[in-house]
Amino acid sequence: METCKFFVKFWGVRGSIPTPGPETVKYGGNTSCVEVRCGKQLIILDSGSGIRKLGIELEKAMPVYATILLSHFHWDHIQGFPFFKPGFQPNNVFHIYAARKLNTTLKRLMQGQMMYPNFPVSLEAMGAKMDFKELSPGENTVSMEEVEIKTAACNHPDEALAFKISYRGASVVYATDTEHYNYIDPSLLQLSKGADCLIYDAAYTTEEYYGKIGNSRIGWGHSTWEEGVKLAKAANVGKLVLFHHAPEHDDALVAEIEQKASEALPGTIAAYEGLEIFL
Ligand SMILES: [Zn+2]
Ligand SMILES: [Zn+2]
């Protein structure tokens, strides 16, 4: 039955900056954006450059009523928003959620990237109905009909939010822009327990992370596929999806990482643009 469907579709899987070009055609070069459908409910995780194409798709069935969950405000997670066409249609409604930040509001943070002289169109000029709601990691639960959304804090500069979306007994966790500790992150473990799918920040290889290739990435706020496997195993997750591929990782390297990760934890895949996972 169409309305019972629970699926995840990837529109942007890259971290830090869009990386178009012949070396990224297989996995894609757009930054973070994931569509989640829970029956009739539409949830959008992050608004990196991938949201532009999602917007074109959504225009085919207007009006759009959606919940947008922002992990944080680094450019690669918000830069597509000014190019999200459904945001310019007055009949569309968006409920936008993100973590509360000190001395500012979520709305102001979204206005910021569109302010003169950085962008020619203001957030207000977009025209769709938007409301902004601030969350405290681990504290709030968002409920909409049969959908429940929980959060946890990620270990990232200025913190990011991880989300767990549950619907009719199944669940998906989106935990990107997070750096592992030398123990399994207790809040991500708690959030991910028993999830059917875990989308996890696998930006670096372990060699890159420790600076055996280039600079050490310790403290940069990202993780590795090995740490994703550890978390997925500890949380007894159904499927691990590697996400937020580093801009310098070409298709060959992402494929190599995917191969190694799937040997360590069968069924693990690297996210690519257009990937759909049915839960
Ligand atoms: Zn990022
Ligand atoms: Zn970030």
Short mmCIF file of C-alpha atoms and ligand atoms in Angstrom, two decimals:
data_model
loop_
_atom_site.label_atom_id
_atom_site.label_comp_id
_atom_site.label_asym_id
_atom_site.label_seq_id
_atom_site.Cartn_x
_atom_site.Cartn_y
_atom_site.Cartn_z
CA MET A 1 0.00 0.00 0.00
CA GLU A 2 1.49 3.29 -1.11
CA THR A 3 0.81 5.17 2.12
CA CYS A 4 2.64 2.59 4.29
CA LYS A 5 5.96 3.03 2.52
CA PHE A 6 9.00 3.92 4.58
CA PHE A 7 12.02 4.71 2.47
CA VAL A 8 15.17 6.78 2.34
CA LYS A 9 16.54 8.41 -0.83
CA PHE A 10 19.94 10.09 -1.11
CA TRP A 11 20.26 13.38 -3.03
CA GLY A 12 23.67 14.49 -1.72
CA VAL A 13 26.23 12.28 -0.01
CA ARG A 14 29.40 14.35 -0.08
CA GLY A 15 30.95 16.30 2.78
CA SER A 16 32.42 19.77 3.07
CA ILE A 17 32.05 21.09 -0.51
CA PRO A 18 30.35 19.96 -3.72
CA THR A 19 32.75 17.99 -5.88
CA PRO A 20 31.42 17.61 -9.42
CA GLY A 21 33.59 16.04 -12.09
CA PRO A 22 34.40 12.83 -13.87
CA GLU A 23 36.02 11.31 -10.79
CA THR A 24 32.83 11.52 -8.68
CA VAL A 25 30.10 10.49 -11.13
CA LYS A 26 29.42 7.12 -9.49
CA TYR A 27 28.74 8.28 -5.92
CA GLY A 28 27.93 11.91 -6.75
CA GLY A 29 29.37 15.30 -5.87
CA ASN A 30 26.48 17.05 -4.08
CA THR A 31 26.57 17.80 -0.37
CA SER A 32 24.27 16.36 2.28
CA CYS A 33 20.58 15.92 1.57
CA VAL A 34 18.49 12.85 2.30
CA GLU A 35 14.76 12.38 1.67
CA VAL A 36 12.80 10.18 4.05
CA ARG A 37 9.22 9.14 3.33
CA CYS A 38 7.06 7.71 6.05
CA GLY A 39 3.78 7.02 4.30
CA LYS A 40 2.48 10.46 3.35
CA GLN A 41 4.98 12.31 5.55
CA LEU A 42 8.04 13.86 3.91
CA ILE A 43 11.14 14.51 5.98
CA ILE A 44 14.26 16.12 4.53
CA LEU A 45 17.57 15.67 6.31
CA ASP A 46 19.86 18.64 5.65
CA SER A 47 19.81 21.08 2.76
CA GLY A 48 23.21 20.75 1.15
CA SER A 49 23.49 21.18 -2.62
CA GLY A 50 21.60 17.89 -3.13
CA ILE A 51 18.33 19.55 -2.13
CA ARG A 52 18.21 21.48 -5.42
CA LYS A 53 17.40 18.35 -7.43
CA LEU A 54 15.05 17.04 -4.75
CA GLY A 55 13.20 20.36 -5.10
CA ILE A 56 12.79 19.87 -8.84
CA GLU A 57 11.32 16.43 -8.18
CA LEU A 58 8.95 17.74 -5.49
CA GLU A 59 7.60 20.41 -7.84
CA LYS A 60 5.87 17.63 -9.76
CA ALA A 61 3.43 17.12 -6.86
CA MET A 62 2.63 20.48 -5.29
CA PRO A 63 1.76 21.66 -2.72
CA VAL A 64 4.65 20.36 -0.64
CA TYR A 65 4.30 19.88 3.09
CA ALA A 66 7.57 18.77 4.66
CA THR A 67 9.67 18.66 7.78
CA ILE A 68 13.29 19.73 7.32
CA LEU A 69 15.79 18.54 9.93
CA LEU A 70 19.13 20.35 9.91
CA SER A 71 22.06 18.59 11.55
CA HIS A 72 23.93 21.91 11.89
CA PHE A 73 24.79 25.11 9.99
CA HIS A 74 28.06 24.37 8.24
CA TRP A 75 27.74 25.37 4.60
CA ASP A 76 27.65 21.87 3.21
CA HIS A 77 24.39 21.27 5.15
CA ILE A 78 22.53 24.49 4.27
CA GLN A 79 24.00 25.81 1.01
CA GLY A 80 21.33 24.24 -1.21
CA PHE A 81 18.42 25.89 0.61
CA PRO A 82 18.41 29.14 -1.44
CA PHE A 83 18.10 26.96 -4.57
CA PHE A 84 15.25 24.80 -3.25
CA LYS A 85 12.44 25.79 -5.64
CA PRO A 86 9.50 24.60 -3.50
CA GLY A 87 10.67 27.16 -0.93
CA PHE A 88 9.55 29.90 -3.34
CA GLN A 89 5.92 28.73 -3.65
CA PRO A 90 3.43 30.31 -1.21
CA ASN A 91 1.26 27.19 -0.95
CA ASN A 92 4.10 25.04 0.39
CA VAL A 93 4.72 24.54 4.10
CA PHE A 94 8.01 23.68 5.78
CA HIS A 95 8.62 22.93 9.43
CA ILE A 96 12.32 23.44 9.99
CA TYR A 97 14.12 22.01 13.02
CA ALA A 98 17.69 22.38 14.25
CA ALA A 99 19.60 22.63 17.50
CA ARG A 100 19.32 25.74 19.60
CA LYS A 101 22.47 27.90 19.37
CA LEU A 102 23.57 30.48 21.91
CA ASN A 103 22.76 34.16 21.26
CA THR A 104 20.94 33.58 17.99
CA THR A 105 17.91 31.84 16.51
CA LEU A 106 17.49 29.16 13.89
CA LYS A 107 15.71 31.64 11.63
CA ARG A 108 18.55 34.13 11.91
CA LEU A 109 21.08 31.44 11.05
CA MET A 110 19.13 30.53 7.92
CA GLN A 111 18.77 34.22 7.01
CA GLY A 112 22.51 34.70 7.41
CA GLN A 113 23.68 32.84 4.32
CA MET A 114 21.17 34.73 2.16
CA MET A 115 22.00 38.19 3.41
CA TYR A 116 23.33 41.02 1.27
CA PRO A 117 26.03 40.91 -0.15
CA ASN A 118 26.32 37.11 0.02
CA PHE A 119 23.12 36.36 -1.88
CA PRO A 120 20.65 38.44 -3.91
CA VAL A 121 17.42 36.97 -2.47
CA SER A 122 16.46 37.05 1.18
CA LEU A 123 14.94 34.16 3.11
CA GLU A 124 11.72 36.19 3.52
CA ALA A 125 11.47 36.60 -0.25
CA MET A 126 11.32 32.83 -0.74
CA GLY A 127 7.57 32.92 -0.11
CA ALA A 128 6.71 29.46 1.24
CA LYS A 129 5.34 29.20 4.74
CA MET A 130 8.22 28.28 7.01
CA ASP A 131 8.33 27.84 10.72
CA PHE A 132 11.47 27.34 12.73
CA LYS A 133 11.70 25.19 15.83
CA GLU A 134 14.74 24.76 18.01
CA LEU A 135 15.69 21.49 19.65
CA SER A 136 17.93 20.48 22.51
CA PRO A 137 19.92 17.32 21.72
CA GLY A 138 18.55 14.22 23.41
CA GLU A 139 15.70 16.11 25.04
CA ASN A 140 12.96 16.73 22.52
CA THR A 141 10.89 14.24 20.62
CA VAL A 142 9.04 15.42 17.54
CA SER A 143 5.88 13.47 16.81
CA MET A 144 3.76 13.69 13.67
CA GLU A 145 1.01 11.14 13.19
CA GLU A 146 2.88 7.82 13.30
CA VAL A 147 6.35 9.33 12.92
CA GLU A 148 8.61 9.93 15.88
CA ILE A 149 11.91 11.83 15.69
CA LYS A 150 14.55 11.68 18.42
CA THR A 151 17.90 13.45 18.57
CA ALA A 152 21.38 13.10 20.03
CA ALA A 153 24.43 15.35 20.05
CA CYS A 154 27.28 14.59 17.65
CA ASN A 155 30.92 15.33 18.51
CA HIS A 156 31.59 18.08 15.95
CA PRO A 157 32.92 21.66 16.06
CA ASP A 158 29.97 23.68 17.39
CA GLU A 159 28.04 20.40 17.66
CA ALA A 160 25.75 18.67 15.17
CA LEU A 161 22.48 16.82 15.75
CA ALA A 162 21.89 13.18 14.93
CA PHE A 163 18.30 12.15 14.21
CA LYS A 164 16.39 8.91 14.57
CA ILE A 165 13.20 8.67 12.56
CA SER A 166 10.85 5.86 13.57
CA TYR A 167 7.70 4.81 11.74
CA ARG A 168 5.55 1.72 12.23
CA GLY A 169 8.21 -0.31 14.02
CA ALA A 170 11.13 0.55 11.69
CA SER A 171 13.75 3.27 12.05
CA VAL A 172 16.61 5.10 10.37
CA VAL A 173 19.38 7.05 12.12
CA TYR A 174 21.20 9.94 10.46
CA ALA A 175 24.48 10.60 12.28
CA THR A 176 26.76 12.70 10.16
CA ASP A 177 29.43 15.21 11.09
CA THR A 178 30.54 13.36 14.15
CA GLU A 179 33.95 12.34 15.40
CA HIS A 180 34.36 9.10 17.32
CA TYR A 181 36.03 8.83 20.72
CA ASN A 182 38.32 6.02 21.79
CA TYR A 183 35.15 4.42 23.11
CA ILE A 184 31.77 4.12 21.45
CA ASP A 185 29.82 7.37 21.73
CA PRO A 186 27.15 6.55 24.34
CA SER A 187 24.55 8.96 22.97
CA LEU A 188 24.89 7.69 19.40
CA LEU A 189 24.84 4.11 20.68
CA GLN A 190 21.64 4.79 22.57
CA LEU A 191 20.05 6.52 19.57
CA SER A 192 21.10 3.80 17.10
CA LYS A 193 20.11 0.75 19.16
CA GLY A 194 18.21 -1.67 16.96
CA ALA A 195 17.84 0.81 14.07
CA ASP A 196 17.18 -0.76 10.69
CA CYS A 197 19.54 1.67 8.98
CA LEU A 198 22.40 3.85 10.25
CA ILE A 199 23.71 6.63 7.99
CA TYR A 200 27.13 7.47 9.39
CA ASP A 201 29.94 9.97 8.81
CA ALA A 202 32.73 8.02 7.13
CA ALA A 203 34.59 11.03 5.77
CA TYR A 204 38.12 9.75 6.29
CA THR A 205 40.12 6.59 6.05
CA THR A 206 41.88 5.65 9.29
CA GLU A 207 45.21 6.49 7.62
CA GLU A 208 43.97 10.00 6.83
CA TYR A 209 42.48 10.43 10.28
CA TYR A 210 45.79 9.75 12.00
CA GLY A 211 47.79 11.81 9.50
CA LYS A 212 49.56 8.94 7.77
CA ILE A 213 48.22 10.50 4.58
CA GLY A 214 48.32 14.32 4.71
CA ASN A 215 47.53 16.28 7.88
CA SER A 216 46.11 14.58 10.93
CA ARG A 217 42.31 15.03 10.94
CA ILE A 218 41.96 14.48 14.68
CA GLY A 219 39.63 17.12 16.10
CA TRP A 220 38.12 18.00 12.70
CA GLY A 221 34.79 16.45 13.69
CA HIS A 222 34.53 13.50 11.32
CA SER A 223 34.87 9.75 11.52
CA THR A 224 35.89 6.64 9.58
CA TRP A 225 34.18 3.55 8.21
CA GLU A 226 35.87 1.39 10.86
CA GLU A 227 34.24 3.44 13.61
CA GLY A 228 30.91 3.22 11.78
CA VAL A 229 31.23 -0.57 11.78
CA LYS A 230 32.00 -0.57 15.51
CA LEU A 231 28.96 1.56 16.30
CA ALA A 232 26.68 -0.42 13.96
CA LYS A 233 27.75 -3.72 15.51
CA ALA A 234 27.41 -2.45 19.09
CA ALA A 235 23.98 -1.02 18.34
CA ASN A 236 22.89 -4.11 16.40
CA VAL A 237 21.94 -2.00 13.39
CA GLY A 238 20.36 -3.64 10.34
CA LYS A 239 22.29 -1.77 7.66
CA LEU A 240 25.23 0.63 7.79
CA VAL A 241 25.39 3.34 5.11
CA LEU A 242 28.67 5.26 4.78
CA PHE A 243 28.05 8.96 4.20
CA HIS A 244 29.71 12.40 3.93
CA HIS A 245 32.48 11.18 1.63
CA ALA A 246 35.46 13.54 1.76
CA PRO A 247 35.84 15.83 -1.28
CA GLU A 248 39.23 14.29 -2.10
CA HIS A 249 37.77 10.77 -2.20
CA ASP A 250 37.17 9.84 -5.82
CA ASP A 251 34.88 7.01 -6.94
CA ALA A 252 37.70 4.47 -6.85
CA LEU A 253 38.57 5.26 -3.24
CA VAL A 254 34.94 5.29 -2.08
CA ALA A 255 34.45 1.91 -3.80
CA GLU A 256 37.55 0.56 -2.04
CA ILE A 257 36.27 1.81 1.34
CA GLU A 258 32.86 0.29 0.60
CA GLN A 259 34.47 -3.06 -0.23
CA LYS A 260 36.51 -3.16 2.99
CA ALA A 261 33.55 -2.04 5.11
CA SER A 262 31.24 -4.66 3.59
CA GLU A 263 33.79 -7.36 4.40
CA ALA A 264 33.90 -6.14 8.02
CA LEU A 265 30.12 -5.83 8.24
CA PRO A 266 28.17 -7.58 5.46
CA GLY A 267 25.52 -5.43 3.82
CA THR A 268 27.34 -2.15 4.43
CA ILE A 269 27.22 0.23 1.49
CA ALA A 270 28.54 3.65 0.58
CA ALA A 271 25.75 6.14 -0.08
CA TYR A 272 25.45 7.44 -3.64
CA GLU A 273 23.12 9.96 -5.24
CA GLY A 274 19.89 8.22 -6.17
CA LEU A 275 20.29 5.34 -3.70
CA GLU A 276 16.94 4.26 -2.25
CA ILE A 277 16.60 2.08 0.82
CA PHE A 278 13.20 0.64 1.71
CA LEU A 279 12.65 -0.05 5.39
ZN ZN B 1 29.46 18.35 6.77
ZN ZN B 2 30.06 20.12 9.81
#
